Amino acid sequence: MRVMTQGTTLTHVFGAAVTVCRVCRNSCGYCSFRDVESDLMPLEKLAAEFIGFAKAGAIQVSLVSGDSPHVYPSIQFALKRESCVAFSEYLRKGCALAVEAGLLPVVEAGALDPFDVQTVSEMAASVRFSLTAAGLHGKGEAHAEARNRGPEHAKGLIEQAHRSQLPYHLDFLIGIGETEAERHEFLRTVGTFCGADPWLQDVRLVPFQPIPGTAMSGRPPLGFEQVAAAMRVLREAFPVHFRAITPHLFSRFAELTGHGLNDLGPLPFLTGDPVMSGFPVPAYETLKSRLTEHNILLSERLPLTTPAAENRGSMTPTLAAARNRLLNRDQAKIKLIDDKHCFVCGHRNTQGLQITLQKNDPGTCSTVWTSGPAHQGYAGIVHGGILTTLLDEMMGHAIISTGILAVTAEMRIKFLRPAPIGFPLTVVGNRTGGRGRVHLAKGVVMLPDGTVLAEAEGRFVEC
């Protein structure tokens, strides 16, 4: 069904998410995130991830973890390795690294206790809490093997964030076994309790989705009308807030705007959603095009939305940097977002080439790649389009290695000899000059013995 709206705007936050630890003391029936054998991400690796996210244009980063992983001896040893005496100290150090990279850090680590909240508040931009409308601790229910889940814990979490003057976001997990009456009443109760709190930033519905391998994989998800009804109650309970829903319902965004949806929350374009990894986050241009079909404008916003949150002194420089990044992206003619799905070098693209780029010197880029049968044109010969793609990638990244973001405007290719399937090919790109916003580059494809198979020249234009 095609839904037309009257000039609606949906906002979103350009973000990334990183899993710092999958160990969790809870085993919720609907969750596939938990892995008690996983390790704690080293802080050094975390810092490198943050730098990459910032270069790619992210505004915020979510530090995602299971609930109370420190109760496991393996994580206690890992914390000692990172020179941390508590998990909250690790989170605080992680947030500090995000701030240093120019990102606004959001902590998503389950039901934090008062000490944890106070500790992370020193460096976190905000914290995200997941709330449920019913306890469901009975045998065979969603939280049969979980603690601190249920409506009675919601007030305490919110009060902890308020006392620490830590901005917070609320997720409402729905459809896990609560009745519709319980669901709606809980939304209204929480809205009455904290709807006027200046530290509350936004709210989001998280409708249950069955995931293979979980205890509740056979449970059907809520129907659209039930989700729409919950969104209407959310609008009633939080009339002035940003109201979002999770990306896996991307195909129903347009319809839900008529029921109260006005925001898409944090969209981890760069990383995907680690909690629901089986449901890909739509690419920005795809999302924008789909919404435009329904006369809906997609607009980016900052994750901190109230004066109390924006005026926290510790976040002022980072918030200013985030605001500049947002404005630069808004003014750009083309929004170039590297979500690691590039056909050539994207490690998240399972159907791509997944090559490794070597950028040893500014202005150069190279790789060594071995083709397979899937890359042929005529029998035993690499398709010319693949060689063209590789040359384009190397020349483009040769320019990018100088700190300039540019796109291909023109290419000329000379195919000199057939490229045999199964042989390692060296592909090299070099920036050769340029003027103003236009940059020139050359590229070659060679066999191991130095035989040149193809040559290219390209003209690239800064974005």
Coordinates of C-alpha atoms in Angstrom, one line a residue:
M1 CA 0.0 0.0 0.0
R2 CA 1.3 3.4 -0.9
V3 CA 1.0 5.9 1.9
M4 CA 1.2 9.6 1.1
T5 CA 1.8 12.1 4.0
Q6 CA 1.6 15.9 4.1
G7 CA 5.2 17.0 4.2
T8 CA 6.2 14.9 7.2
T9 CA 9.7 15.0 8.6
L10 CA 11.5 12.1 10.3
T11 CA 14.6 12.9 12.2
H12 CA 17.5 10.5 12.9
V13 CA 20.9 10.4 14.6
F14 CA 23.9 9.4 12.4
G15 CA 25.6 6.8 14.6
A16 CA 27.7 3.7 15.1
A17 CA 27.6 0.9 17.6
V18 CA 30.4 -1.2 19.0
T19 CA 30.0 -4.3 21.1
V20 CA 32.4 -4.0 24.0
C21 CA 31.3 -7.3 25.6
R22 CA 28.6 -9.9 24.9
V23 CA 28.9 -11.6 28.3
C24 CA 25.6 -11.1 30.2
R25 CA 24.4 -12.5 33.5
N26 CA 20.8 -12.6 32.0
S27 CA 19.6 -15.2 29.5
C28 CA 16.4 -13.5 28.1
G29 CA 14.3 -15.7 25.9
Y30 CA 14.2 -13.3 23.0
C31 CA 17.9 -12.3 22.9
S32 CA 20.7 -13.6 20.7
F33 CA 23.3 -11.1 21.8
R34 CA 24.5 -13.0 24.8
D35 CA 27.7 -15.0 24.5
V36 CA 29.4 -15.9 27.8
E37 CA 32.6 -17.1 26.0
S38 CA 33.3 -13.7 24.5
D39 CA 36.0 -11.4 25.6
L40 CA 36.1 -7.7 26.6
M41 CA 37.2 -5.5 23.7
P42 CA 40.7 -4.0 24.4
L43 CA 40.6 -0.3 25.0
E44 CA 43.3 0.1 22.3
K45 CA 41.2 -1.5 19.7
L46 CA 38.2 0.5 20.9
A47 CA 40.1 3.7 20.3
A48 CA 41.0 2.7 16.8
E49 CA 37.3 1.9 16.1
F50 CA 36.3 5.3 17.3
I51 CA 38.8 7.1 15.1
G52 CA 37.4 5.3 12.1
F53 CA 33.8 6.1 13.0
A54 CA 34.7 9.8 13.4
K55 CA 36.5 9.9 10.0
A56 CA 33.4 8.3 8.5
G57 CA 31.2 11.1 9.9
A58 CA 29.5 9.5 12.8
I59 CA 28.0 11.8 15.5
Q60 CA 27.6 9.4 18.3
V61 CA 28.7 5.9 19.2
S62 CA 26.9 3.4 21.4
L63 CA 29.0 1.2 23.7
V64 CA 26.9 -2.0 23.8
S65 CA 27.4 -4.7 26.5
G66 CA 25.5 -7.4 28.3
D67 CA 24.2 -6.8 31.8
S68 CA 26.8 -7.1 34.6
P69 CA 29.5 -9.0 32.7
H70 CA 31.9 -8.5 35.6
V71 CA 30.3 -11.3 37.6
Y72 CA 32.1 -13.7 35.3
P73 CA 35.8 -14.5 36.2
S74 CA 36.9 -14.2 32.6
I75 CA 35.8 -10.6 32.5
Q76 CA 37.4 -9.8 35.8
F77 CA 40.7 -11.0 34.3
A78 CA 40.0 -8.9 31.2
L79 CA 39.3 -5.8 33.3
K80 CA 42.6 -6.3 35.1
R81 CA 44.3 -6.6 31.7
E82 CA 42.9 -3.2 30.9
S83 CA 43.9 -1.7 34.3
C84 CA 40.3 -1.3 35.4
V85 CA 39.0 -2.3 38.9
A86 CA 35.4 -2.3 37.8
F87 CA 33.4 -2.6 34.6
S88 CA 32.0 0.9 35.1
E89 CA 35.6 2.2 35.1
Y90 CA 36.2 0.4 31.8
L91 CA 33.0 2.0 30.3
R92 CA 34.2 5.4 31.6
K93 CA 37.6 5.0 29.9
G94 CA 35.9 3.9 26.7
C95 CA 33.7 6.9 26.8
A96 CA 36.7 9.1 27.3
L97 CA 38.3 7.6 24.1
A98 CA 35.1 8.3 22.2
V99 CA 35.1 11.9 23.3
E100 CA 38.8 12.2 22.4
A101 CA 37.9 11.0 18.9
G102 CA 35.1 13.6 18.7
L103 CA 32.1 11.3 19.2
L104 CA 29.3 11.5 21.7
P105 CA 29.4 8.2 23.7
V106 CA 26.1 6.4 24.7
V107 CA 26.3 3.6 27.2
E108 CA 24.0 0.6 26.6
A109 CA 25.0 -1.8 29.3
G110 CA 21.9 -3.2 30.9
A111 CA 20.6 -2.3 34.3
L112 CA 23.5 -0.2 35.8
D113 CA 23.6 0.3 39.5
P114 CA 23.9 3.7 41.1
F115 CA 27.7 3.5 41.4
D116 CA 28.0 2.5 37.7
V117 CA 25.7 5.4 36.6
Q118 CA 27.7 7.9 38.6
T119 CA 31.0 6.6 37.3
V120 CA 30.0 6.6 33.6
S121 CA 28.3 10.0 34.0
E122 CA 31.8 11.6 34.2
M123 CA 32.5 10.9 30.5
A124 CA 29.3 9.5 28.9
A125 CA 27.1 11.8 26.8
S126 CA 24.1 9.7 27.7
V127 CA 22.9 6.3 28.7
R128 CA 20.2 4.1 27.2
F129 CA 17.8 1.9 29.3
S130 CA 15.7 -0.9 28.0
L131 CA 12.3 -1.2 29.9
T132 CA 9.7 -3.9 29.9
A133 CA 6.0 -3.7 30.9
A134 CA 5.9 -7.0 32.7
G135 CA 8.2 -9.2 34.8
L136 CA 7.6 -12.5 32.9
H137 CA 9.8 -14.5 35.3
G138 CA 7.7 -17.6 35.2
K139 CA 8.8 -20.9 33.7
G140 CA 8.9 -20.7 30.0
E141 CA 8.4 -16.9 30.0
A142 CA 10.8 -14.3 28.5
H143 CA 12.7 -13.5 31.7
A144 CA 12.7 -17.0 33.3
E145 CA 16.5 -16.8 33.5
A146 CA 16.9 -13.0 33.9
R147 CA 17.1 -10.5 36.7
N148 CA 16.3 -6.8 37.0
R149 CA 13.7 -7.0 34.2
G150 CA 10.2 -5.8 34.7
P151 CA 8.3 -2.6 35.3
E152 CA 9.3 -2.3 39.0
H153 CA 12.9 -1.6 37.9
A154 CA 12.1 1.3 35.5
K155 CA 11.7 4.0 38.1
G156 CA 15.0 3.2 39.8
L157 CA 17.0 3.4 36.6
I158 CA 15.4 6.7 35.6
E159 CA 16.0 8.1 39.1
Q160 CA 19.7 7.1 39.0
A161 CA 20.2 8.9 35.7
H162 CA 18.3 12.0 37.0
R163 CA 20.3 12.2 40.2
S164 CA 23.6 11.9 38.3
Q165 CA 22.4 14.6 35.8
L166 CA 23.1 12.1 33.0
P167 CA 21.0 12.4 29.9
Y168 CA 19.1 9.2 29.1
H169 CA 17.1 7.5 26.3
L170 CA 14.3 5.0 26.9
D171 CA 13.6 1.8 24.9
F172 CA 10.3 0.0 25.5
L173 CA 10.6 -3.6 24.6
I174 CA 7.1 -4.8 23.6
G175 CA 5.5 -8.0 22.4
I176 CA 7.5 -10.4 24.6
G177 CA 4.5 -11.8 26.5
E178 CA 2.9 -8.8 28.2
T179 CA -0.8 -8.1 27.6
E180 CA -1.8 -5.1 25.5
A181 CA -3.4 -3.5 28.6
E182 CA -0.1 -3.9 30.5
R183 CA 1.8 -2.5 27.6
H184 CA -0.3 0.7 27.2
E185 CA -0.5 1.3 31.0
F186 CA 3.2 1.0 31.4
L187 CA 3.9 3.5 28.6
R188 CA 1.4 6.0 30.2
T189 CA 2.9 5.4 33.7
V190 CA 6.5 6.1 32.6
G191 CA 5.3 9.1 30.6
T192 CA 3.7 10.5 33.7
F193 CA 6.7 9.8 35.8
C194 CA 9.5 11.3 33.6
G195 CA 7.9 13.0 30.7
A196 CA 8.9 16.4 32.1
D197 CA 12.4 15.4 33.1
P198 CA 15.0 17.6 31.3
W199 CA 17.4 14.7 31.3
L200 CA 15.1 12.5 29.1
Q201 CA 16.2 12.9 25.5
D202 CA 14.0 10.6 23.4
V203 CA 11.9 7.4 23.5
R204 CA 11.8 4.3 21.2
L205 CA 9.6 1.3 20.7
V206 CA 11.4 -2.0 20.3
P207 CA 8.9 -4.6 19.0
F208 CA 9.8 -8.2 19.6
Q209 CA 11.1 -10.0 16.6
P210 CA 11.7 -13.8 16.7
I211 CA 15.4 -14.7 16.2
P212 CA 16.5 -18.2 15.2
G213 CA 18.3 -20.0 18.0
T214 CA 16.5 -18.2 20.9
A215 CA 14.0 -19.7 23.3
M216 CA 11.3 -17.5 21.8
S217 CA 12.1 -18.1 18.1
G218 CA 8.7 -19.7 17.6
R219 CA 6.7 -16.8 19.1
P220 CA 5.0 -14.6 16.4
P221 CA 5.8 -10.9 16.4
L222 CA 3.2 -8.3 17.1
G223 CA 0.9 -7.4 14.2
F224 CA 1.1 -4.0 12.6
E225 CA -2.1 -2.8 14.3
Q226 CA -0.7 -3.7 17.7
V227 CA 2.5 -1.8 17.0
A228 CA 0.6 1.2 15.7
A229 CA -1.6 1.2 18.8
A230 CA 1.5 1.2 21.0
M231 CA 2.9 4.1 19.0
R232 CA -0.3 6.1 19.5
V233 CA -0.1 5.6 23.2
L234 CA 3.6 6.5 23.1
R235 CA 2.6 9.8 21.4
E236 CA 0.0 10.4 24.1
A237 CA 2.5 9.7 26.9
F238 CA 5.4 11.6 25.4
P239 CA 3.8 14.3 23.3
V240 CA 6.8 16.6 22.9
H241 CA 9.6 14.0 22.6
F242 CA 11.3 12.3 19.7
R243 CA 9.5 9.0 19.3
A244 CA 11.3 6.3 17.3
I245 CA 11.1 2.6 16.4
T246 CA 13.8 0.2 15.6
P247 CA 15.2 -0.2 12.1
H248 CA 14.0 -3.7 11.5
L249 CA 10.5 -2.2 10.8
F250 CA 11.9 0.0 8.1
S251 CA 9.3 -1.0 5.6
R252 CA 6.5 0.4 7.8
F253 CA 8.1 3.7 8.8
A254 CA 5.9 5.7 6.4
E255 CA 2.6 4.2 7.8
L256 CA 3.7 4.6 11.4
T257 CA 4.2 8.4 10.9
G258 CA 0.4 8.6 10.9
H259 CA 0.3 7.0 14.4
G260 CA 3.0 9.1 16.1
L261 CA 6.4 8.2 14.7
N262 CA 8.4 11.3 14.3
D263 CA 12.0 10.1 14.7
L264 CA 14.1 7.1 13.7
G265 CA 16.5 7.4 16.7
P266 CA 20.2 6.4 16.3
L267 CA 20.8 4.6 13.0
P268 CA 24.1 2.8 13.1
F269 CA 24.8 3.1 9.4
L270 CA 28.5 2.4 9.8
T271 CA 28.2 -0.8 11.8
G272 CA 24.7 -2.3 11.8
D273 CA 22.8 -3.1 15.0
P274 CA 24.8 -5.5 17.1
V275 CA 21.7 -6.5 19.2
M276 CA 19.7 -7.4 16.1
S277 CA 22.5 -8.3 13.7
G278 CA 20.2 -10.5 11.6
F279 CA 18.2 -7.4 10.5
P280 CA 20.4 -5.1 8.4
V281 CA 20.1 -1.3 8.9
P282 CA 19.0 0.2 5.6
A283 CA 21.6 2.3 3.8
Y284 CA 21.0 6.1 4.0
E285 CA 20.3 6.6 0.4
T286 CA 17.9 3.7 0.3
L287 CA 16.1 5.0 3.4
K288 CA 15.9 8.5 2.0
S289 CA 14.5 7.3 -1.4
R290 CA 11.9 5.1 0.2
L291 CA 10.7 7.9 2.4
T292 CA 10.7 10.5 -0.4
E293 CA 8.2 8.3 -2.2
H294 CA 5.8 9.0 0.6
N295 CA 6.6 12.7 0.8
I296 CA 8.6 12.3 4.0
L297 CA 11.8 14.3 4.5
L298 CA 14.7 12.6 6.3
S299 CA 16.5 15.1 8.6
E300 CA 19.6 14.6 10.8
R301 CA 19.6 15.7 14.4
L302 CA 21.9 15.7 17.4
P303 CA 21.4 13.0 20.1
L304 CA 21.2 15.5 22.9
T305 CA 17.9 17.4 22.6
T306 CA 17.3 19.4 25.8
P307 CA 19.1 22.5 27.2
A308 CA 20.1 20.6 30.3
A309 CA 21.9 17.9 28.2
E310 CA 23.4 20.4 25.8
N311 CA 24.9 22.6 28.5
R312 CA 26.8 19.9 30.3
G313 CA 30.3 21.4 30.4
S314 CA 32.1 18.1 29.8
M315 CA 30.4 17.5 26.5
T316 CA 30.6 21.1 25.1
P317 CA 33.6 20.7 22.8
T318 CA 32.5 17.3 21.5
L319 CA 28.9 18.6 20.9
A320 CA 30.3 21.5 19.0
A321 CA 32.4 19.1 16.8
A322 CA 29.4 16.9 16.3
R323 CA 27.3 19.9 15.3
N324 CA 29.9 21.0 12.7
R325 CA 30.0 17.5 11.3
L326 CA 26.2 17.5 11.0
L327 CA 26.2 20.9 9.3
N328 CA 29.0 19.9 6.8
R329 CA 27.0 16.8 5.9
D330 CA 23.8 18.7 5.5
Q331 CA 25.5 21.2 3.1
A332 CA 27.2 18.5 1.0
K333 CA 25.8 17.8 -2.4
I334 CA 26.4 14.1 -2.0
K335 CA 26.3 12.3 1.3
L336 CA 29.1 9.8 1.1
I337 CA 28.8 7.3 3.9
D338 CA 31.2 4.5 4.2
D339 CA 29.1 1.7 5.9
K340 CA 31.7 -0.9 5.0
H341 CA 29.5 -2.4 2.3
C342 CA 31.7 -1.3 -0.6
F343 CA 31.7 -4.0 -3.3
V344 CA 35.5 -3.8 -3.5
C345 CA 36.8 -3.2 0.1
G346 CA 33.8 -3.4 2.4
H347 CA 34.4 -6.1 5.0
R348 CA 30.7 -6.2 5.8
N349 CA 29.8 -7.1 2.2
T350 CA 29.8 -10.9 2.1
Q351 CA 29.2 -10.8 -1.7
G352 CA 32.0 -8.3 -2.4
L353 CA 35.7 -8.7 -3.1
Q354 CA 36.7 -7.7 0.5
I355 CA 40.2 -6.7 -0.6
T356 CA 42.8 -5.1 1.8
L357 CA 44.0 -1.7 0.9
Q358 CA 47.7 -0.8 1.3
K359 CA 48.3 2.9 1.8
N360 CA 52.0 3.1 2.6
D361 CA 52.6 6.6 1.3
P362 CA 50.2 9.6 0.7
G363 CA 49.1 9.6 -2.9
T364 CA 49.4 5.8 -3.4
C365 CA 47.2 2.8 -2.9
S366 CA 47.7 -0.9 -3.8
T367 CA 46.4 -4.4 -3.3
V368 CA 47.1 -7.9 -4.3
W369 CA 44.0 -9.9 -5.3
T370 CA 43.4 -13.4 -6.6
S371 CA 40.4 -13.9 -8.8
G372 CA 38.1 -17.0 -8.8
P373 CA 35.7 -18.6 -11.3
A374 CA 32.9 -16.2 -10.3
H375 CA 34.9 -13.2 -11.6
Q376 CA 35.4 -14.5 -15.2
G377 CA 34.1 -13.2 -18.5
Y378 CA 35.2 -15.7 -21.1
A379 CA 36.5 -19.0 -19.7
G380 CA 39.7 -18.5 -17.6
I381 CA 39.8 -14.7 -18.1
V382 CA 39.0 -12.1 -15.5
H383 CA 36.0 -9.9 -16.6
G384 CA 37.2 -6.5 -17.8
G385 CA 34.5 -4.9 -15.6
I386 CA 36.2 -6.4 -12.5
L387 CA 39.6 -5.0 -13.5
T388 CA 38.0 -1.6 -14.2
T389 CA 36.4 -1.6 -10.7
L390 CA 39.8 -2.5 -9.1
L391 CA 41.6 0.3 -10.9
D392 CA 38.9 2.8 -10.0
E393 CA 39.2 1.8 -6.3
M394 CA 43.0 2.1 -6.2
M395 CA 43.0 5.4 -8.0
G396 CA 40.2 6.8 -5.8
H397 CA 41.9 5.6 -2.6
A398 CA 45.2 7.0 -3.7
I399 CA 43.6 10.4 -3.6
I400 CA 41.7 9.7 -0.4
S401 CA 45.1 8.8 1.2
T402 CA 46.1 12.4 0.9
G403 CA 43.1 13.5 3.1
I404 CA 40.9 14.5 0.2
L405 CA 37.5 12.9 -0.3
A406 CA 36.7 12.7 -4.1
V407 CA 34.5 10.8 -6.4
T408 CA 35.2 9.5 -9.9
A409 CA 34.2 11.9 -12.8
E410 CA 35.9 10.1 -15.7
M411 CA 38.0 7.0 -16.5
R412 CA 39.9 5.7 -19.5
I413 CA 41.0 2.1 -19.6
K414 CA 43.5 0.2 -21.8
F415 CA 43.3 -3.5 -21.7
L416 CA 46.7 -4.8 -22.9
R417 CA 46.6 -8.5 -22.1
P418 CA 44.0 -11.0 -20.8
A419 CA 44.1 -11.4 -17.0
P420 CA 44.1 -15.1 -16.1
I421 CA 41.8 -16.5 -13.4
G422 CA 43.5 -17.8 -10.3
F423 CA 46.7 -15.7 -10.5
P424 CA 47.5 -13.0 -7.9
L425 CA 47.1 -9.6 -9.5
T426 CA 48.8 -6.5 -8.2
V427 CA 46.7 -3.4 -8.6
V428 CA 48.3 0.0 -7.9
G429 CA 46.9 3.6 -8.0
N430 CA 48.9 6.8 -7.8
R431 CA 47.7 10.5 -7.7
T432 CA 49.5 12.3 -10.5
G433 CA 48.4 15.8 -10.0
G434 CA 45.4 18.1 -10.1
R435 CA 44.1 21.6 -9.9
G436 CA 41.5 23.1 -7.6
R437 CA 38.9 20.5 -6.8
V438 CA 39.9 18.2 -9.7
H439 CA 42.5 15.5 -9.1
L440 CA 44.2 13.1 -11.5
A441 CA 45.4 9.6 -11.0
K442 CA 46.8 6.6 -12.9
G443 CA 46.5 2.9 -12.2
V444 CA 47.9 -0.4 -13.4
V445 CA 47.1 -4.1 -13.1
M446 CA 50.1 -6.4 -13.1
L447 CA 51.0 -10.1 -12.9
P448 CA 53.6 -11.2 -10.3
D449 CA 56.4 -11.0 -12.8
G450 CA 55.6 -7.3 -13.5
T451 CA 53.7 -7.9 -16.8
V452 CA 51.2 -5.0 -17.2
L453 CA 47.7 -6.3 -18.1
A454 CA 45.7 -3.0 -17.9
E455 CA 46.3 0.7 -17.5
A456 CA 43.9 3.5 -16.4
E457 CA 43.8 7.2 -16.1
G458 CA 41.1 8.9 -14.0
R459 CA 39.8 12.3 -13.1
F460 CA 38.3 12.8 -9.7
V461 CA 36.3 15.7 -8.2
E462 CA 36.2 16.7 -4.5
C463 CA 32.9 16.4 -2.8

